[in-house]
Coordinates of C-alpha atoms and ligand atoms in Angstrom, one line a residue:
X1 CA 159.8 126.5 120.7
X2 CA 156.9 128.6 122.1
X3 CA 155.5 129.3 118.5
X4 CA 155.4 125.3 118.2
X5 CA 153.8 125.1 121.4
X6 CA 151.0 127.6 120.5
X7 CA 150.8 126.0 117.3
X8 CA 150.2 122.5 118.7
X9 CA 147.9 124.3 121.4
X10 CA 145.7 125.5 118.7
X11 CA 146.2 122.8 115.7
X12 CA 145.4 119.9 118.2
X13 CA 141.8 120.9 118.9
X14 CA 141.3 122.1 115.5
X15 CA 142.4 119.0 114.0
X16 CA 140.5 116.7 116.7
X17 CA 137.5 118.8 115.7
X18 CA 137.8 118.4 112.0
X19 CA 138.5 114.5 112.3
X20 CA 135.4 114.3 114.6
X21 CA 133.5 116.2 112.1
X22 CA 134.5 113.9 108.9
X23 CA 134.2 110.5 111.1
X24 CA 130.3 112.0 112.3
X25 CA 129.6 112.8 108.7
X26 CA 130.7 109.4 107.3
X27 CA 129.2 107.2 110.0
X28 CA 126.3 109.1 111.6
X29 CA 125.1 111.8 109.1
X30 CA 122.1 112.3 110.8
X31 CA 124.0 113.2 114.0
X32 CA 126.4 115.5 111.8
X33 CA 123.5 117.2 110.0
X34 CA 121.7 118.1 113.3
X35 CA 125.1 119.4 114.9
X36 CA 127.0 120.8 112.2
X37 CA 125.3 120.6 108.6
X38 CA 122.2 122.3 109.6
X39 CA 123.9 125.9 110.9
X40 CA 126.2 125.8 108.0
X41 CA 123.5 125.2 105.5
X42 CA 121.2 127.6 106.9
X43 CA 123.9 130.3 107.2
X44 CA 125.1 129.5 103.4
X45 CA 121.5 130.0 102.4
X46 CA 120.5 133.5 104.3
X47 CA 124.0 135.0 103.2
X48 CA 123.8 133.7 99.6
X49 CA 120.0 133.8 98.9
X50 CA 119.9 136.8 96.7
X51 CA 123.1 136.2 94.7
X52 CA 122.4 132.6 94.1
X53 CA 118.5 133.4 93.0
X54 CA 120.2 135.9 90.4
X55 CA 122.8 133.2 89.4
X56 CA 120.4 130.7 88.7
X57 CA 118.1 133.3 86.7
X58 CA 115.2 133.2 89.1
X59 CA 114.9 136.9 89.9
X60 CA 112.7 139.2 88.2
X61 CA 113.1 142.9 87.4
X62 CA 111.5 145.0 90.2
X63 CA 108.4 146.9 89.5
X64 CA 108.7 150.6 88.8
X65 CA 107.3 151.6 92.1
X66 CA 110.0 149.5 93.9
X67 CA 112.8 150.8 91.8
X68 CA 111.5 154.5 92.5
X69 CA 111.2 153.6 96.2
X70 CA 114.8 152.0 96.2
X71 CA 116.4 154.6 94.4
X72 CA 114.7 157.5 96.3
X73 CA 115.4 155.9 99.8
X74 CA 118.6 154.3 99.5
X75 CA 120.1 156.1 96.3
X76 CA 121.7 152.2 95.6
X77 CA 121.6 150.4 92.4
X78 CA 118.2 148.8 91.8
X79 CA 118.7 145.0 91.9
X80 CA 116.6 142.0 90.5
X81 CA 114.5 140.8 93.0
X82 CA 114.4 136.9 93.9
X83 CA 111.2 135.1 95.0
X84 CA 110.0 136.0 98.2
X85 CA 111.2 133.8 101.1
X86 CA 109.3 132.3 103.5
X87 CA 110.6 130.9 107.1
X88 CA 112.9 128.4 107.2
X89 CA 111.9 125.1 108.8
X90 CA 114.4 122.8 109.9
X91 CA 114.0 119.0 110.1
X92 CA 116.0 116.0 111.5
X93 CA 117.3 115.3 107.7
X94 CA 117.2 118.6 106.2
X95 CA 115.0 121.7 105.9
X96 CA 112.2 123.2 104.0
X97 CA 111.5 126.8 102.9
X98 CA 108.6 128.3 100.8
X99 CA 109.0 130.6 98.0
X100 CA 106.6 132.8 96.4
X101 CA 107.0 132.9 92.7
X102 CA 107.4 136.1 90.8
X103 CA 104.7 137.0 88.2
X104 CA 106.0 135.0 84.9
X105 CA 107.6 132.3 87.0
X106 CA 106.8 128.5 87.4
X107 CA 107.8 125.9 89.6
X108 CA 109.5 123.9 86.8
X109 CA 111.8 127.4 86.6
X110 CA 112.9 126.3 90.4
X111 CA 113.1 122.5 89.8
X112 CA 115.2 123.3 86.7
X113 CA 118.1 125.1 89.1
X114 CA 117.4 122.4 91.8
X115 CA 120.9 120.9 91.1
X116 CA 122.8 124.6 91.4
X117 CA 120.8 125.2 94.5
X118 CA 121.9 122.3 95.8
X119 CA 125.9 123.1 95.6
X120 CA 125.0 126.6 96.6
X121 CA 123.9 125.7 99.8
X122 CA 125.9 122.6 100.5
X123 CA 123.3 120.1 100.8
X124 CA 122.8 116.5 99.5
X125 CA 119.9 117.4 97.4
X126 CA 117.1 119.8 96.6
X127 CA 113.4 118.9 95.7
X128 CA 110.6 121.6 94.6
X129 CA 107.1 120.9 94.9
X130 CA 104.1 123.0 94.2
X131 CA 102.0 123.9 97.6
X132 CA 99.6 126.1 95.7
X133 CA 99.5 128.4 92.7
X134 CA 102.2 130.9 93.1
X135 CA 103.8 129.1 96.1
X136 CA 106.7 126.5 96.0
X137 CA 108.2 124.4 98.7
X138 CA 112.0 123.4 98.6
X139 CA 112.6 120.5 100.3
X140 CA 116.7 120.4 101.1
X141 CA 118.0 117.0 102.2
X142 CA 121.1 117.0 104.1
X143 CA 122.6 113.9 103.7
X144 CA 121.7 110.7 101.7
X145 CA 118.8 109.1 103.6
X146 CA 118.6 106.0 101.6
X147 CA 122.2 104.7 103.0
X148 CA 120.9 103.8 106.3
X149 CA 117.0 104.0 106.2
X150 CA 115.2 105.1 109.4
X151 CA 111.6 105.9 108.8
X152 CA 110.2 109.2 109.9
X153 CA 108.5 109.3 113.3
X154 CA 105.2 110.4 111.7
X155 CA 103.9 108.6 108.9
X156 CA 100.6 108.7 107.2
X157 CA 98.9 105.6 108.4
X158 CA 95.6 104.5 108.3
X159 CA 93.1 101.4 107.2
X160 CA 94.9 99.4 103.8
X161 CA 97.8 102.2 104.0
X162 CA 101.3 100.9 105.0
X163 CA 104.3 102.8 105.0
X164 CA 106.7 100.8 103.4
X165 CA 109.7 102.8 102.6
X166 CA 111.5 105.9 102.8
X167 CA 111.6 108.1 99.6
X168 CA 115.0 110.2 98.6
X169 CA 113.3 113.4 99.5
X170 CA 112.9 111.9 103.6
X171 CA 109.1 111.2 103.4
X172 CA 107.4 108.1 103.5
X173 CA 106.2 106.1 100.8
X174 CA 103.0 104.9 101.5
X175 CA 101.4 102.0 99.5
X176 CA 97.7 102.9 99.7
X177 CA 95.3 100.2 98.7
X178 CA 92.4 102.1 98.4
X179 CA 94.1 104.5 95.5
X180 CA 96.4 102.4 94.1
X181 CA 94.3 98.9 94.2
X182 CA 97.2 96.7 92.2
X183 CA 100.9 96.8 92.1
X184 CA 103.7 95.3 90.3
X185 CA 107.2 95.1 92.2
X186 CA 109.9 93.9 89.8
X187 CA 113.6 93.4 90.1
X188 CA 116.5 90.9 90.1
X189 CA 117.2 88.2 92.0
X190 CA 118.3 89.4 95.7
X191 CA 117.2 92.8 94.8
X192 CA 115.0 93.1 97.7
X193 CA 111.5 92.3 96.3
X194 CA 110.6 90.3 99.1
X195 CA 111.6 92.4 101.7
X196 CA 109.1 95.1 99.9
X197 CA 106.3 92.1 100.8
X198 CA 107.4 91.5 104.1
X199 CA 106.8 95.2 105.3
X200 CA 103.4 95.0 103.4
X201 CA 102.5 92.1 105.1
X202 CA 103.6 93.1 108.4
X203 CA 102.0 96.3 108.1
X204 CA 98.6 95.1 107.2
X205 CA 98.7 92.2 109.9
X206 CA 97.3 94.2 112.5
X207 CA 94.5 95.6 110.2
X208 CA 91.1 93.9 109.7
X209 CA 92.4 92.6 106.0
X210 CA 92.5 88.8 104.9
X211 CA 95.7 88.3 103.5
X212 CA 96.4 85.3 101.0
X213 CA 99.7 84.3 99.5
X214 CA 100.6 82.4 96.5
X215 CA 104.2 81.8 96.7
X216 CA 105.4 79.1 94.1
X217 CA 108.7 79.2 95.4
X218 CA 107.5 76.1 97.9
X219 CA 106.1 79.1 100.1
X220 CA 109.7 79.9 101.5
X221 CA 109.0 83.8 101.4
X222 CA 105.2 83.7 102.7
X223 CA 105.1 80.4 104.8
X224 CA 106.6 82.2 107.7
X225 CA 103.4 84.7 107.6
X226 CA 101.4 81.6 108.0
X227 CA 99.6 82.3 111.1
X228 CA 98.2 85.4 109.9
X229 CA 97.3 84.2 106.0
X230 CA 93.5 83.4 105.3
X231 CA 95.1 81.1 102.3
X232 CA 98.5 79.9 100.9
X233 CA 99.1 78.3 97.7
X234 CA 102.9 77.0 97.6
X235 CA 102.8 75.4 94.0
X236 CA 100.9 76.0 90.7
X237 CA 99.0 73.3 91.2
X238 CA 97.4 75.0 94.5
X239 CA 97.3 78.4 93.0
X240 CA 94.9 77.0 90.2
X241 CA 92.5 75.6 92.9
X242 CA 92.7 79.1 94.8
X243 CA 92.3 81.5 92.1
X244 CA 89.2 80.3 91.1
X245 CA 87.5 80.6 94.7
X246 CA 89.0 84.2 94.6
X247 CA 87.2 85.0 91.4
X248 CA 84.0 83.5 92.7
X249 CA 84.2 85.4 96.0
X250 CA 84.8 88.5 93.9
X251 CA 81.3 87.8 92.0
X252 CA 79.8 87.2 95.4
X253 CA 80.5 90.3 96.4
X254 CA 79.5 92.1 93.5
X255 CA 76.1 90.0 94.0
X256 CA 76.0 91.8 97.3
X257 CA 76.5 95.1 96.0
X258 CA 73.9 94.7 93.3
X259 CA 71.3 93.4 95.8
X260 CA 72.0 96.6 98.0
X261 CA 71.3 98.7 95.0
X262 CA 68.0 97.0 94.3
X263 CA 66.8 97.0 98.0
X264 CA 64.1 99.3 97.3
X265 CA 63.1 102.0 94.7
X266 CA 63.1 104.4 97.2
X267 CA 66.7 104.1 98.5
X268 CA 68.5 107.4 99.4
X269 CA 71.1 108.4 97.1
X270 CA 73.9 108.2 99.5
X271 CA 73.4 104.3 100.1
X272 CA 73.5 103.5 96.2
X273 CA 76.9 102.0 96.0
X274 CA 79.1 100.3 93.0
X275 CA 81.8 99.2 95.5
X276 CA 82.0 97.6 98.8
X277 CA 82.9 100.8 100.7
X278 CA 79.1 102.1 100.0
X279 CA 77.9 99.1 102.2
X280 CA 76.7 99.4 105.4
X281 CA 79.9 98.5 108.1
X282 CA 77.8 95.5 109.1
X283 CA 77.2 94.0 105.7
X284 CA 80.6 95.1 104.4
X285 CA 83.1 92.1 103.1
X286 CA 86.6 92.4 104.8
X287 CA 89.0 93.5 102.0
X288 CA 91.3 90.7 100.7
X289 CA 95.2 91.4 99.5
X290 CA 96.7 88.7 97.6
X291 CA 100.6 88.5 97.8
X292 CA 101.9 86.9 94.2
X293 CA 105.5 86.3 94.7
X294 CA 107.6 84.9 91.7
X295 CA 104.7 85.4 89.4
X296 CA 106.7 84.2 86.4
X297 CA 106.1 80.5 88.2
X298 CA 102.2 80.5 87.3
X299 CA 102.9 81.4 83.7
X300 CA 105.6 78.6 83.0
X301 CA 104.4 75.2 81.4
X302 CA 106.2 72.1 81.2
X303 CA 103.4 69.9 79.3
X304 CA 100.7 70.5 76.8
X305 CA 98.2 69.5 79.6
X306 CA 99.8 72.3 82.0
X307 CA 98.8 75.2 79.3
X308 CA 95.3 74.9 79.7
X309 CA 95.7 75.3 83.6
X310 CA 98.3 78.5 82.8
X311 CA 95.7 79.8 80.7
X312 CA 92.8 79.6 83.2
X313 CA 94.7 81.1 86.0
X314 CA 96.3 84.0 83.8
X315 CA 92.7 84.7 82.8
X316 CA 91.5 84.8 86.4
X317 CA 94.3 87.1 87.6
X318 CA 93.2 89.4 84.9
X319 CA 89.9 89.1 86.2
X320 CA 90.8 89.7 89.4
X321 CA 92.8 92.6 88.7
X322 CA 90.0 94.2 86.3
X323 CA 87.3 93.9 88.7
X324 CA 88.9 93.5 91.8
X325 CA 88.7 96.7 93.2
X326 CA 85.1 97.5 93.9
X327 CA 85.0 94.0 95.5
X328 CA 88.1 95.0 97.8
X329 CA 90.3 92.4 96.5
X330 CA 93.6 93.9 95.8
X331 CA 96.7 92.5 93.9
X332 CA 100.4 92.6 94.8
X333 CA 102.4 91.0 92.5
X334 CA 106.2 90.1 92.5
X335 CA 108.4 89.0 89.7
X336 CA 112.0 89.2 88.3
X337 CA 110.9 89.8 84.7
X338 CA 107.0 90.1 83.2
X339 CA 107.1 90.8 79.8
X340 CA 105.3 89.4 76.4
X341 CA 107.8 86.3 76.5
X342 CA 105.7 84.8 79.4
X343 CA 103.3 84.4 76.7
X344 CA 99.4 84.8 76.4
X345 CA 97.9 87.4 78.7
X346 CA 101.2 88.9 80.4
X347 CA 101.0 92.1 79.2
X348 CA 97.4 92.6 79.7
X349 CA 97.6 91.6 83.4
X350 CA 100.6 94.0 83.4
X351 CA 98.6 96.9 82.1
X352 CA 96.0 96.4 85.0
X353 CA 98.6 96.8 87.6
X354 CA 98.7 100.4 88.4
X355 CA 101.4 100.6 90.9
X356 CA 105.0 100.0 90.1
X357 CA 107.8 99.4 92.0
X358 CA 111.3 98.5 90.2
X359 CA 114.2 97.4 92.2
X360 CA 117.9 96.6 90.7
X361 CA 117.4 94.7 87.3
X362 CA 119.9 93.2 85.2
X363 CA 119.0 94.6 81.9
X364 CA 117.0 97.6 80.6
X365 CA 114.4 95.6 78.9
X366 CA 113.4 94.5 82.5
X367 CA 113.1 97.9 83.7
X368 CA 111.2 98.8 80.8
X369 CA 108.8 95.9 81.9
X370 CA 108.0 97.5 84.7
X371 CA 108.3 101.4 84.1
X372 CA 108.3 101.9 80.6
X373 CA 105.0 102.4 79.9
X374 CA 104.2 105.0 82.6
X375 CA 107.3 106.8 83.4
X376 CA 110.1 106.1 80.5
X377 CA 112.6 108.5 82.4
X378 CA 112.5 106.3 85.0
X379 CA 113.8 103.3 83.6
X380 CA 117.5 105.0 83.4
X381 CA 116.9 105.7 87.4
X382 CA 116.1 101.8 87.9
X383 CA 119.1 100.6 85.3
X384 CA 121.6 102.6 87.7
X385 CA 120.8 100.7 91.1
X386 CA 124.0 99.2 92.4
X387 CA 123.8 95.7 93.8
X388 CA 125.3 96.6 97.3
X389 CA 122.1 98.9 97.9
X390 CA 119.1 95.7 98.4
X391 CA 115.9 97.6 98.8
X392 CA 116.6 100.5 96.4
X393 CA 114.0 101.2 94.1
X394 CA 112.2 103.4 91.6
X395 CA 108.5 103.6 92.4
X396 CA 106.3 105.3 89.8
X397 CA 102.8 106.0 89.6
X398 CA 100.7 106.3 86.3
X399 CA 100.5 110.2 86.6
X400 CA 104.3 110.0 85.1
X401 CA 105.9 111.0 88.6
X402 CA 108.7 108.4 89.9
X403 CA 110.8 108.6 92.7
X404 CA 113.7 106.6 94.1
X405 CA 112.8 104.7 97.8
X406 CA 114.3 102.0 99.8
X407 CA 112.7 99.7 102.2
X408 CA 114.0 99.8 106.2
X409 CA 115.7 96.3 107.0
X410 CA 113.2 94.0 108.5
X411 CA 114.2 90.4 109.3
X412 CA 112.1 87.8 108.4
X413 CA 111.9 86.7 112.4
X414 CA 110.5 90.0 113.2
X415 CA 107.9 89.9 110.3
X416 CA 107.0 86.4 111.3
X417 CA 106.5 87.5 114.8
X418 CA 104.2 90.4 114.0
X419 CA 102.3 87.6 112.0
X420 CA 102.2 85.4 114.9
X421 CA 101.0 88.4 117.4
X422 CA 98.3 89.1 115.1
X423 CA 97.0 85.4 114.3
X424 CA 93.8 86.0 116.2
X425 CA 93.2 89.0 113.6
X426 CA 92.6 86.6 110.6
X427 CA 89.2 87.3 109.6
X428 CA 86.1 84.9 108.9
X429 CA 86.0 84.1 105.1
X430 CA 84.7 80.7 104.7
X431 CA 85.3 80.2 101.2
X432 CA 88.8 80.5 102.1
X433 CA 88.7 78.1 104.8
X434 CA 90.0 75.1 103.1
X435 CA 93.3 77.0 101.8
X436 CA 94.2 78.2 105.5
X437 CA 97.9 77.0 106.0
X438 CA 98.2 74.8 108.5
X439 CA 100.5 76.5 111.3
X440 CA 103.1 74.0 112.8
X441 CA 103.1 74.2 116.5
X442 CA 106.7 74.5 117.5
X443 CA 108.1 72.2 120.1
X444 CA 107.8 73.5 123.9
X445 CA 111.6 72.5 124.4
X446 CA 114.3 71.9 122.2
X447 CA 114.7 68.7 120.9
X448 CA 117.2 66.5 122.9
X449 CA 119.8 64.8 120.8
X450 CA 120.2 61.0 121.4
X451 CA 123.7 61.2 119.9
X452 CA 126.5 61.5 122.6
X453 CA 128.9 64.3 121.2
X454 CA 132.8 63.0 120.8
X455 CA 135.4 65.5 121.1
X456 CA 136.9 66.0 117.9
X457 CA 140.6 65.0 117.7
X458 CA 143.2 65.6 114.8
Ligands
LIG1 N1 116.2 97.6 102.3 C1 116.9 96.6 102.8 N2 118.0 96.6 103.4 C2 119.0 96.0 103.7 N3 119.0 94.9 103.1 C3 118.2 94.5 102.5 C4 117.0 95.2 102.1 N4 116.2 94.6 101.5 C5 116.7 93.3 101.1 N5 118.0 93.4 102.0 C6 118.8 92.0 102.0 O1 118.7 91.5 100.5 C7 118.7 90.2 100.3 C8 117.7 90.0 99.1 O2 116.6 90.5 99.7 P1 114.9 89.6 99.2 O3 115.0 88.4 99.6 O4 113.9 90.6 99.2 O5 115.5 89.7 97.4 P2 114.4 89.2 96.2 O6 114.6 90.3 95.5 O7 113.3 88.7 96.8 O8 115.3 87.9 95.9 P3 115.0 86.6 94.9 O9 114.2 87.1 93.6 O10 115.9 85.8 95.0 O11 113.6 86.1 95.9 C9 118.1 89.7 101.7 O12 119.3 89.1 102.4 C10 117.8 90.7 102.4 O13 118.3 91.1 103.7
LIG2 MG1 112.0 86.9 96.6

């Protein structure tokens, strides 16, 4: 009897602790990591570092001097040496540690063992990046950070930069218009493309930038941001009017830059510029970001007459993508598919859009349209995105790198509220004035129903 009581006294708290831990891990992985995961993984790493590195083939033979020294001082067997490890730096989502590579090793050797290291140390994932020649950083992520996205507190912000999503290695994915002027976001319906754009609009709204929307779904996605938009086109006819104005704006800006270059033969070198950023601040025109939601709508034609209009629009979009950067005009294009089947000009326009984000797609061909020409191995990752995780996407860049990202949830109402609050920041771009959306003034009081409600009987 007393044995049973002792067992219950010891077993009950252990079971409660185990159950509590499992619950925490499943429901609040971040809290679990901070309380239990981090100490356990740190202990595992410290305790097994040498043997894990040896098992992964990441050790090298010690130098002769070292071997002699070890033999002379400890008389123990001389073991291969692992890369020298720096301090372990814990974070709220994982930990970081730097390794100094031994002669003859390269970062790819460590990266090839990332999967083995993650199992050895019981973490969700291990990422390897080169810090400087000979030094790599291991970023250990304790749990699946893309399940419930929480952006890092400190993110790289700044003019024309928006932290729009979280990468799987728990760093922020920043959309930087100065380095990647134009971007294409593809994905099946309900995959999270508009959420991605919503974040961009909300992130750019407080900045001195003109925002232009072309949303051929009658404006359902972009019209709520009307207070902050400098121009909005909600059907192809309006887009056909707006695009030439944007091209003209771009040409005027080129004239401005050219005029500056030819100011006087003795203009100092630093004042000669080939884009708007070299112009003095007082003369510099405001950057324009053009959002195009559902780009395929601009390519569709019903009649022969429309065909001419379509070709013109496509040419104008290509010109904006080709020359817009120097004039501070950036394209943010969204669509479900964007391939040669859309007709003349589609692949040419796609080739101009440097940044690529691919949400969930219905077939491999769609993923190839987004990523095939820049990071072919990312196509498989994009095809594997599950429908129950909207917002999850694969972001590639033209350097061949890619990563999984996911946007945090942002309701349309919240994004619209940000736009309404920054309505006074709409810059003065006279060319776009006639396209400025009319912002409906909401009723001060909810409308009063004149119909007397009747009780439901039945
Ligand atoms: N990161 C996210 N986290 C949670 N829910 C999301 C996320 N991104 C999108 N969603 C949800 O998924 C649904 C579809 O998102 P969204 O409207 O952005 O898709 P879409 O790709 O633009 O679809 P469509 O092509 O039909 O316009 C919305 O209900 C949205 O709330
Ligand atoms: Mg959408």
